[in-house]
Coordinates of N, CA and C in Angstrom, one line a residue:
Chain A
A1 N 0.8 -1.2 0.0 CA 0.0 0.0 0.0 C 0.9 1.3 0.0
Q2 N 0.3 2.3 -0.6 CA 1.1 3.5 -0.7 C 1.2 4.1 0.7
S3 N 2.3 4.8 1.0 CA 2.4 5.5 2.3 C 3.3 6.7 2.1
V4 N 3.0 7.7 3.0 CA 3.8 8.9 2.9 C 4.4 9.1 4.3
S5 N 5.6 9.3 4.4 CA 6.3 9.5 5.7 C 6.9 10.9 5.9
Q6 N 6.5 11.5 7.0 CA 7.1 12.7 7.4 C 7.8 12.4 8.7
H7 N 9.1 12.5 8.7 CA 9.9 11.9 9.8 C 9.9 12.9 11.0
N8 N 9.8 14.2 10.7 CA 9.8 15.2 11.8 C 8.4 15.4 12.2
H9 N 8.1 15.1 13.5 CA 6.8 15.4 14.0 C 6.6 16.8 14.5
H10 N 7.7 17.3 15.1 CA 7.6 18.7 15.6 C 9.0 19.3 15.5
V11 N 9.0 20.4 14.8 CA 10.3 21.1 14.6 C 10.2 22.5 15.2
I12 N 11.2 22.9 16.0 CA 11.2 24.2 16.6 C 12.4 24.9 16.1
L13 N 12.2 26.1 15.6 CA 13.3 26.9 15.1 C 13.2 28.4 15.5
S14 N 14.3 29.0 15.5 CA 14.3 30.5 15.8 C 14.0 31.2 14.5
E15 N 13.5 32.4 14.6 CA 13.3 33.2 13.3 C 14.6 33.3 12.6
A16 N 14.6 33.3 11.3 CA 15.7 33.5 10.4 C 16.5 32.2 10.2
A17 N 16.1 31.1 10.9 CA 16.8 29.8 10.7 C 16.3 29.2 9.4
S18 N 17.0 28.3 8.8 CA 16.6 27.6 7.6 C 15.8 26.4 8.0
L19 N 14.9 26.1 7.1 CA 14.0 25.0 7.3 C 14.1 23.9 6.3
E20 N 14.1 22.7 6.7 CA 13.9 21.6 5.7 C 13.0 20.5 6.4
L21 N 11.9 20.2 5.8 CA 11.0 19.2 6.3 C 11.0 18.0 5.3
G22 N 11.2 16.8 5.9 CA 11.3 15.7 5.0 C 10.0 15.0 4.7
C23 N 10.0 14.5 3.4 CA 8.8 13.7 3.0 C 9.3 12.6 2.1
N24 N 8.9 11.4 2.4 CA 9.2 10.3 1.6 C 8.0 9.5 1.3
Y25 N 7.9 8.9 0.2 CA 6.7 8.1 -0.2 C 7.1 6.8 -0.8
S26 N 6.1 5.9 -0.7 CA 6.4 4.6 -1.3 C 5.4 4.3 -2.4
Y27 N 5.8 4.5 -3.6 CA 4.9 4.2 -4.8 C 5.8 4.3 -6.0
G28 N 5.8 3.2 -6.8 CA 6.7 3.1 -7.9 C 6.3 3.8 -9.2
G29 N 5.0 4.3 -9.3 CA 4.6 4.8 -10.5 C 4.6 6.4 -10.5
T30 N 4.0 6.9 -11.5 CA 4.0 8.4 -11.6 C 3.1 9.0 -10.5
V31 N 3.6 10.1 -9.9 CA 2.9 10.7 -8.8 C 2.9 12.2 -9.0
N32 N 1.9 12.8 -8.4 CA 1.8 14.2 -8.2 C 2.1 14.5 -6.7
L33 N 2.8 15.5 -6.4 CA 3.3 15.8 -5.1 C 2.8 17.2 -4.6
F34 N 2.4 17.2 -3.4 CA 1.9 18.5 -2.8 C 2.5 18.7 -1.4
W35 N 2.6 20.0 -1.1 CA 2.8 20.4 0.3 C 1.6 21.3 0.7
Y36 N 1.0 21.0 1.8 CA -0.1 21.9 2.3 C 0.3 22.4 3.6
V37 N -0.2 23.6 4.0 CA 0.1 24.2 5.3 C -1.3 24.4 6.0
Q38 N -1.3 24.2 7.2 CA -2.5 24.5 8.0 C -2.1 25.3 9.2
Y39 N -2.5 26.6 9.1 CA -2.3 27.5 10.2 C -3.3 27.2 11.3
P40 N -2.9 27.6 12.6 CA -3.8 27.2 13.7 C -5.2 27.6 13.5
G41 N -6.1 26.7 13.6 CA -7.5 26.9 13.5 C -8.1 27.1 12.1
Q42 N -7.2 26.9 11.1 CA -7.6 27.1 9.7 C -7.6 25.8 8.9
H43 N -8.1 25.9 7.7 CA -8.1 24.7 6.8 C -6.8 24.6 6.1
L44 N -6.6 23.5 5.4 CA -5.4 23.3 4.6 C -5.3 24.3 3.4
Q45 N -4.1 24.8 3.2 CA -3.9 25.6 2.0 C -2.7 25.0 1.2
L46 N -2.8 25.1 -0.1 CA -1.8 24.6 -0.9 C -0.5 25.5 -0.9
L47 N 0.6 25.0 -0.6 CA 1.9 25.7 -0.6 C 2.5 25.6 -2.0
L48 N 2.6 24.4 -2.5 CA 3.2 24.2 -3.8 C 2.9 22.8 -4.2
K49 N 3.1 22.5 -5.5 CA 2.8 21.2 -6.1 C 3.8 20.9 -7.2
Y50 N 4.0 19.6 -7.4 CA 4.9 19.1 -8.5 C 4.1 18.1 -9.3
F51 N 4.0 18.4 -10.6 CA 3.4 17.4 -11.5 C 4.4 16.8 -12.4
S52 N 5.2 17.6 -13.0 CA 6.3 17.2 -14.0 C 7.2 18.4 -14.2
G53 N 8.3 18.1 -14.9 CA 9.2 19.2 -15.3 C 10.3 19.4 -14.3
D54 N 10.6 20.6 -14.1 CA 11.7 21.0 -13.2 C 11.4 20.4 -11.8
P55 N 12.3 19.6 -11.3 CA 12.1 19.0 -10.0 C 12.1 20.0 -8.8
L56 N 12.6 21.1 -9.0 CA 12.7 22.2 -8.0 C 11.5 23.1 -8.2
V57 N 10.6 23.1 -7.3 CA 9.4 23.9 -7.5 C 9.3 24.9 -6.4
K58 N 8.8 26.1 -6.8 CA 8.7 27.2 -5.9 C 7.2 27.4 -5.6
G59 N 7.0 27.7 -4.3 CA 5.6 27.9 -3.9 C 5.4 29.3 -3.3
I60 N 4.3 29.4 -2.6 CA 4.0 30.7 -2.0 C 4.9 31.0 -0.7
K61 N 5.0 32.2 -0.3 CA 5.6 32.6 0.9 C 7.1 32.2 1.0
G62 N 7.8 32.0 -0.1 CA 9.2 31.7 -0.1 C 9.5 30.3 0.1
F63 N 8.6 29.4 0.1 CA 8.8 28.0 0.2 C 9.2 27.4 -1.1
E64 N 10.0 26.3 -1.1 CA 10.3 25.5 -2.3 C 10.4 24.1 -1.9
A65 N 10.4 23.2 -2.9 CA 10.5 21.8 -2.6 C 11.2 21.2 -3.8
E66 N 12.0 20.1 -3.5 CA 12.7 19.4 -4.5 C 12.3 18.0 -4.6
F67 N 11.9 17.6 -5.8 CA 11.5 16.2 -6.0 C 12.8 15.4 -6.4
I68 N 13.1 14.4 -5.7 CA 14.2 13.5 -6.0 C 13.7 12.1 -6.3
K69 N 13.5 11.8 -7.5 CA 12.8 10.6 -7.9 C 13.5 9.4 -7.3
S70 N 14.8 9.4 -7.4 CA 15.6 8.2 -7.0 C 15.5 7.9 -5.5
K71 N 15.1 9.0 -4.7 CA 15.0 8.8 -3.3 C 13.5 8.8 -2.9
F72 N 12.6 8.9 -3.8 CA 11.2 9.0 -3.5 C 11.0 10.1 -2.4
S73 N 11.6 11.2 -2.6 CA 11.5 12.3 -1.6 C 11.0 13.6 -2.3
F74 N 10.4 14.4 -1.4 CA 9.9 15.7 -1.8 C 10.0 16.6 -0.6
N75 N 11.2 17.0 -0.3 CA 11.4 17.8 0.9 C 11.1 19.3 0.7
L76 N 10.5 19.8 1.8 CA 10.2 21.2 1.7 C 11.3 22.1 2.4
R77 N 11.5 23.2 1.8 CA 12.6 24.1 2.3 C 12.2 25.5 2.3
K78 N 12.8 26.2 3.3 CA 12.7 27.7 3.3 C 13.9 28.2 3.9
P79 N 14.6 29.2 3.2 CA 15.9 29.6 3.7 C 15.9 30.4 5.0
S80 N 14.8 31.1 5.3 CA 14.7 31.9 6.5 C 13.3 31.9 7.0
V81 N 13.0 31.3 8.1 CA 11.6 31.2 8.5 C 11.2 32.4 9.3
Q82 N 9.9 32.7 9.4 CA 9.4 33.8 10.2 C 8.4 33.2 11.2
W83 N 8.1 34.0 12.2 CA 7.2 33.6 13.2 C 5.8 33.2 12.6
S84 N 5.5 33.9 11.6 CA 4.2 33.6 10.9 C 4.1 32.3 10.2
D85 N 5.3 31.6 10.1 CA 5.3 30.3 9.5 C 4.9 29.2 10.4
T86 N 4.7 29.5 11.7 CA 4.3 28.6 12.7 C 2.9 27.9 12.2
A87 N 2.9 26.6 12.0 CA 1.8 26.0 11.4 C 2.1 24.5 11.4
E88 N 1.2 23.7 10.8 CA 1.4 22.3 10.6 C 1.5 22.1 9.1
Y89 N 2.4 21.3 8.7 CA 2.7 21.1 7.3 C 2.5 19.7 6.9
F90 N 1.8 19.5 5.8 CA 1.4 18.1 5.3 C 2.0 17.9 3.9
C91 N 2.6 16.8 3.8 CA 3.0 16.4 2.5 C 1.9 15.4 1.9
A92 N 1.7 15.5 0.7 CA 0.6 14.6 0.1 C 1.1 14.1 -1.3
V93 N 0.8 12.8 -1.5 CA 1.2 12.2 -2.8 C -0.1 11.7 -3.5
Q94 N -0.2 12.0 -4.7 CA -1.4 11.6 -5.5 C -1.0 10.6 -6.5
T95 N -1.6 9.5 -6.5 CA -1.3 8.4 -7.5 C -2.5 8.3 -8.5
G96 N -3.6 9.0 -8.3 CA -4.7 9.0 -9.2 C -5.6 10.2 -8.7
A97 N -6.6 10.5 -9.5 CA -7.5 11.6 -9.2 C -8.1 11.5 -7.8
N98 N -8.4 10.3 -7.4 CA -9.0 10.1 -6.1 C -8.1 9.3 -5.1
N99 N -6.9 9.2 -5.5 CA -5.9 8.6 -4.6 C -4.9 9.6 -4.1
L100 N -5.3 10.3 -3.0 CA -4.4 11.2 -2.4 C -4.1 10.8 -1.0
F101 N -2.8 10.6 -0.7 CA -2.4 10.1 0.5 C -1.6 11.2 1.3
F102 N -2.0 11.4 2.5 CA -1.3 12.5 3.3 C -0.3 11.8 4.3
G103 N 0.7 12.6 4.5 CA 1.6 12.2 5.6 C 0.9 12.7 6.9
T104 N 1.5 12.3 8.1 CA 0.9 12.6 9.4 C 1.2 14.0 9.8
G105 N 1.9 14.8 9.1 CA 2.1 16.2 9.4 C 3.3 16.5 10.2
T106 N 3.9 17.7 10.1 CA 5.0 18.2 10.9 C 4.6 19.5 11.4
R107 N 4.6 19.6 12.8 CA 4.3 20.8 13.4 C 5.5 21.7 13.5
L108 N 5.4 22.9 12.9 CA 6.6 23.8 13.0 C 6.2 24.9 14.0
T109 N 7.1 25.1 14.9 CA 7.0 26.3 15.8 C 8.2 27.2 15.6
V110 N 8.0 28.4 15.3 CA 9.0 29.4 15.1 C 9.0 30.4 16.3
I111 N 10.2 30.4 16.9 CA 10.3 31.3 18.1 C 10.8 32.6 17.7
P112 N 10.1 33.7 18.1 CA 10.6 35.0 17.6 C 12.0 35.4 18.2
Chain B
E1 N -16.1 34.4 -5.8 CA -14.9 33.8 -5.2 C -15.1 32.3 -5.2
A2 N -14.1 31.6 -5.7 CA -14.1 30.1 -5.6 C -13.9 29.7 -4.2
Q3 N -14.8 28.8 -3.8 CA -14.7 28.3 -2.4 C -15.5 27.0 -2.1
V4 N -15.1 26.4 -1.0 CA -15.8 25.2 -0.5 C -16.3 25.6 0.9
T5 N -17.6 25.4 1.1 CA -18.1 25.7 2.4 C -18.6 24.5 3.1
Q6 N -18.6 24.5 4.4 CA -19.0 23.4 5.2 C -19.9 23.9 6.3
N7 N -20.9 23.2 6.7 CA -21.7 23.5 7.8 C -22.2 22.3 8.5
P8 N -22.2 22.3 9.9 CA -21.8 23.4 10.7 C -20.2 23.4 10.8
R9 N -19.7 24.4 11.4 CA -18.3 24.4 11.7 C -17.9 23.7 13.0
Y10 N -18.8 23.7 13.9 CA -18.6 23.1 15.2 C -19.9 22.3 15.6
L11 N -19.8 21.1 16.1 CA -20.9 20.4 16.5 C -20.6 19.5 17.6
I12 N -21.4 19.5 18.7 CA -21.3 18.6 19.8 C -22.6 17.8 19.8
T13 N -22.5 16.5 19.8 CA -23.7 15.7 19.8 C -23.5 14.5 20.7
V14 N -24.5 13.7 20.7 CA -24.5 12.5 21.6 C -24.5 11.2 20.7
T15 N -24.0 10.2 21.3 CA -24.0 8.9 20.6 C -25.3 8.5 20.0
G16 N -25.4 8.1 18.8 CA -26.6 7.6 18.1 C -27.5 8.6 17.5
K17 N -27.2 9.9 17.7 CA -28.1 10.9 17.1 C -27.6 11.2 15.7
K18 N -28.4 10.9 14.7 CA -28.0 11.1 13.3 C -27.7 12.5 13.0
L19 N -26.6 12.7 12.2 CA -26.3 14.1 11.8 C -25.8 14.1 10.4
T20 N -25.8 15.3 9.8 CA -25.3 15.5 8.5 C -24.4 16.8 8.5
V21 N -23.3 16.7 7.9 CA -22.4 17.8 7.6 C -22.5 18.1 6.1
T22 N -22.8 19.3 5.9 CA -23.0 19.7 4.4 C -21.7 20.2 3.9
C23 N -21.5 20.1 2.6 CA -20.4 20.6 1.8 C -20.9 21.1 0.5
S24 N -20.4 22.2 0.1 CA -20.8 22.8 -1.1 C -19.7 23.5 -1.8
Q25 N -19.6 23.4 -3.1 CA -18.5 24.0 -3.9 C -19.1 24.8 -5.1
N26 N -18.5 25.9 -5.4 CA -19.0 26.7 -6.5 C -18.1 26.7 -7.7
M27 N -17.3 25.7 -7.8 CA -16.3 25.7 -8.9 C -16.7 24.7 -10.0
N28 N -17.8 24.1 -9.9 CA -18.3 23.2 -10.9 C -17.4 22.0 -11.1
H29 N -16.7 21.6 -10.0 CA -15.8 20.5 -10.0 C -16.6 19.2 -10.0
E30 N -16.1 18.2 -10.7 CA -16.7 16.9 -10.6 C -16.3 16.0 -9.4
Y31 N -15.1 16.1 -9.1 CA -14.6 15.3 -8.0 C -14.7 16.0 -6.6
M32 N -15.1 15.3 -5.6 CA -15.2 15.8 -4.3 C -14.8 14.7 -3.3
S33 N -14.3 15.1 -2.1 CA -13.8 14.1 -1.1 C -14.2 14.6 0.3
W34 N -14.2 13.6 1.2 CA -14.3 13.9 2.6 C -13.1 13.3 3.3
Y35 N -12.5 14.0 4.2 CA -11.4 13.5 5.0 C -11.7 13.8 6.5
R36 N -11.1 13.0 7.3 CA -11.1 13.2 8.7 C -9.6 13.4 9.1
Q37 N -9.4 14.4 10.0 CA -8.0 14.6 10.5 C -7.9 14.4 12.0
D38 N -7.0 13.5 12.4 CA -6.8 13.1 13.7 C -5.3 13.3 14.1
P39 N -5.1 13.7 15.3 CA -3.7 13.9 15.7 C -2.8 12.7 15.5
G40 N -1.7 12.9 14.9 CA -0.7 11.9 14.6 C -1.1 11.0 13.5
L41 N -2.2 11.2 12.9 CA -2.7 10.3 11.8 C -2.8 11.1 10.5
G42 N -2.7 12.4 10.5 CA -2.8 13.2 9.3 C -4.3 13.2 8.8
L43 N -4.4 13.3 7.5 CA -5.8 13.2 6.9 C -6.0 11.9 6.3
R44 N -7.2 11.3 6.5 CA -7.5 10.1 5.9 C -8.9 10.2 5.2
Q45 N -8.9 9.7 4.0 CA -10.1 9.9 3.1 C -11.2 8.9 3.6
I46 N -12.4 9.5 3.7 CA -13.5 8.8 4.1 C -14.3 8.2 2.9
Y47 N -14.7 9.2 2.0 CA -15.4 8.8 0.8 C -15.0 9.8 -0.2
Y48 N -15.2 9.5 -1.5 CA -15.0 10.4 -2.6 C -16.1 10.2 -3.6
S49 N -16.3 11.2 -4.5 CA -17.3 11.2 -5.5 C -16.7 11.7 -6.8
M50 N -16.9 11.0 -7.8 CA -16.4 11.4 -9.1 C -17.4 12.2 -10.0
N51 N -18.6 12.1 -9.6 CA -19.6 12.9 -10.3 C -21.0 12.7 -9.6
V52 N -22.0 13.3 -10.1 CA -23.3 13.1 -9.6 C -23.7 11.6 -9.6
E53 N -24.2 11.2 -8.4 CA -24.6 9.8 -8.2 C -23.5 8.8 -8.3
V54 N -22.2 9.2 -8.3 CA -21.1 8.3 -8.3 C -20.2 8.5 -7.1
T55 N -20.2 7.6 -6.2 CA -19.4 7.7 -5.0 C -18.7 6.4 -4.7
D56 N -17.6 6.5 -3.9 CA -16.9 5.3 -3.6 C -16.2 5.5 -2.2
K57 N -15.9 4.4 -1.6 CA -15.2 4.4 -0.3 C -13.8 4.8 -0.4
G58 N -13.4 5.6 0.6 CA -11.9 5.9 0.8 C -11.3 4.9 1.8
D59 N -10.4 5.4 2.6 CA -9.7 4.5 3.5 C -10.4 4.2 4.8
V60 N -11.3 5.1 5.2 CA -12.0 4.9 6.5 C -13.5 5.1 6.4
P61 N -14.2 4.4 5.6 CA -15.6 4.7 5.4 C -16.6 4.2 6.4
E62 N -16.1 3.3 7.3 CA -17.1 2.7 8.3 C -17.7 3.7 9.1
G63 N -19.1 3.7 9.2 CA -19.8 4.6 10.0 C -20.3 5.8 9.3
Y64 N -19.9 5.9 8.1 CA -20.3 7.1 7.3 C -21.1 6.8 6.0
K65 N -21.8 7.7 5.6 CA -22.5 7.7 4.3 C -22.4 9.0 3.6
V66 N -22.5 9.0 2.3 CA -22.4 10.2 1.5 C -23.5 10.1 0.4
S67 N -23.8 11.3 -0.1 CA -24.7 11.3 -1.3 C -24.2 12.4 -2.2
R68 N -24.5 12.3 -3.5 CA -24.1 13.3 -4.5 C -25.3 13.4 -5.5
K69 N -26.3 14.1 -5.1 CA -27.5 14.3 -5.9 C -27.3 15.4 -6.9
E70 N -26.5 16.3 -6.6 CA -26.2 17.4 -7.5 C -24.7 17.7 -7.4
K71 N -24.1 18.3 -8.4 CA -22.7 18.5 -8.5 C -22.1 19.3 -7.4
R72 N -22.8 20.3 -7.0 CA -22.2 21.3 -6.0 C -22.2 20.8 -4.6
N73 N -23.0 19.8 -4.3 CA -23.2 19.4 -2.9 C -22.7 18.0 -2.6
F74 N -22.1 17.8 -1.5 CA -21.6 16.4 -1.2 C -21.7 16.2 0.4
P75 N -22.9 16.0 0.9 CA -23.0 15.9 2.3 C -22.5 14.6 2.9
L76 N -22.0 14.7 4.1 CA -21.5 13.5 4.9 C -22.5 13.2 6.0
I77 N -22.9 12.0 6.0 CA -24.0 11.6 6.9 C -23.4 10.6 7.9
L78 N -23.7 10.8 9.2 CA -23.4 9.9 10.3 C -24.7 9.4 10.8
E79 N -25.1 8.2 10.5 CA -26.4 7.6 10.8 C -26.5 7.4 12.4
S80 N -25.4 6.9 12.9 CA -25.4 6.6 14.4 C -24.0 7.0 14.9
P81 N -23.8 8.2 15.2 CA -22.4 8.6 15.5 C -21.9 7.9 16.8
S82 N -20.6 7.7 16.9 CA -20.0 7.1 18.1 C -18.8 8.0 18.5
P83 N -18.4 7.9 19.7 CA -17.3 8.7 20.2 C -16.0 8.6 19.3
N84 N -15.8 7.5 18.7 CA -14.5 7.4 17.9 C -14.7 8.2 16.6
Q85 N -15.8 8.8 16.4 CA -15.9 9.6 15.2 C -15.7 11.1 15.6
T86 N -15.4 11.3 16.8 CA -15.0 12.7 17.2 C -13.7 13.0 16.4
S87 N -13.7 14.1 15.7 CA -12.6 14.4 14.8 C -12.9 15.7 14.1
L88 N -11.9 16.1 13.3 CA -12.0 17.3 12.5 C -12.2 16.8 11.0
Y89 N -13.3 17.3 10.4 CA -13.6 16.8 9.1 C -13.4 17.9 8.1
F90 N -12.8 17.5 6.9 CA -12.7 18.4 5.8 C -13.3 17.9 4.6
C91 N -14.0 18.7 3.9 CA -14.5 18.4 2.6 C -13.5 19.0 1.6
A92 N -13.3 18.4 0.4 CA -12.4 18.9 -0.6 C -13.0 18.8 -1.9
S93 N -12.8 19.8 -2.8 CA -13.2 19.8 -4.2 C -12.0 19.7 -5.0
I94 N -12.0 18.9 -6.0 CA -10.7 18.6 -6.7 C -10.8 19.3 -8.1
G95 N -9.8 20.1 -8.3 CA -9.7 20.9 -9.5 C -9.2 20.2 -10.8
L96 N -9.1 21.0 -11.8 CA -8.7 20.5 -13.1 C -7.3 19.8 -13.1
Y97 N -6.4 20.4 -12.3 CA -5.1 19.8 -12.2 C -4.9 19.0 -11.0
N98 N -5.9 18.4 -10.5 CA -5.9 17.5 -9.4 C -5.5 18.1 -8.1
E99 N -5.6 19.4 -8.0 CA -5.3 20.0 -6.6 C -6.6 20.1 -5.9
Q100 N -6.5 19.9 -4.6 CA -7.6 19.8 -3.7 C -7.9 21.2 -3.0
F101 N -9.1 21.6 -3.1 CA -9.5 22.9 -2.5 C -10.3 22.4 -1.2
F102 N -9.8 22.8 -0.1 CA -10.4 22.3 1.1 C -11.4 23.3 1.7
G103 N -12.4 22.8 2.3 CA -13.3 23.6 3.1 C -12.7 24.0 4.4
P104 N -13.4 24.8 5.2 CA -12.9 25.3 6.5 C -12.8 24.3 7.6
G105 N -13.4 23.2 7.4 CA -13.4 22.1 8.5 C -14.6 22.2 9.4
T106 N -15.0 21.0 9.9 CA -16.1 20.9 10.9 C -15.5 20.1 12.0
R107 N -15.5 20.7 13.2 CA -15.0 20.0 14.4 C -16.2 19.3 15.1
L108 N -16.2 18.0 15.1 CA -17.3 17.2 15.6 C -16.9 16.5 16.9
T109 N -17.7 16.7 17.9 CA -17.5 15.9 19.2 C -18.7 15.1 19.4
V110 N -18.5 13.8 19.6 CA -19.6 12.9 19.9 C -19.4 12.4 21.4
L111 N -20.4 12.7 22.2 CA -20.3 12.3 23.6 C -20.9 11.0 23.9

């Protein structure tokens, strides 16, 4: 069965620190990849997505992610986090229109 | 404005009392889904619908029903809620490029 692993459950950073959140998946076929963010008390919002082409994708709010096919990974990065980035981040892998699998999420706390 | 709406946003109920959570989208999307979000488990798909009158089970369908009588609406029905269905529920509408537009969520507590 397909699975999505987010190894970091809770990450605590100071403002201006660099961020990298890991995401690995297990599926051998073609995938679409997503990162969603959920701010406290809010619904999920799309940060960025990868369907094909350049494996380095840029999203909103300065986030980017790199798809490494050989490693089945899609790690999220941001060079300098802000307090307002405090949220929960979900990686998701889509193997079909109705087959979207979410990771368990990584809670990011940014300390001012 | 393109959006997915859910009602109610918060609900406290008792075991066995039937309830319905509504979901509506104004983007004319064919695909819609329901998820539940639980701590440490991420989001898990309950049911999805590919079009009017076409629905299918997701990963955790037990205890839930859905209907899709018209394209814009996809209600989630709990015929006999139980405490293990206490959760945060999200409806999603799936766009042209397979990205999911999420509703604001419904926090359900079953006592």
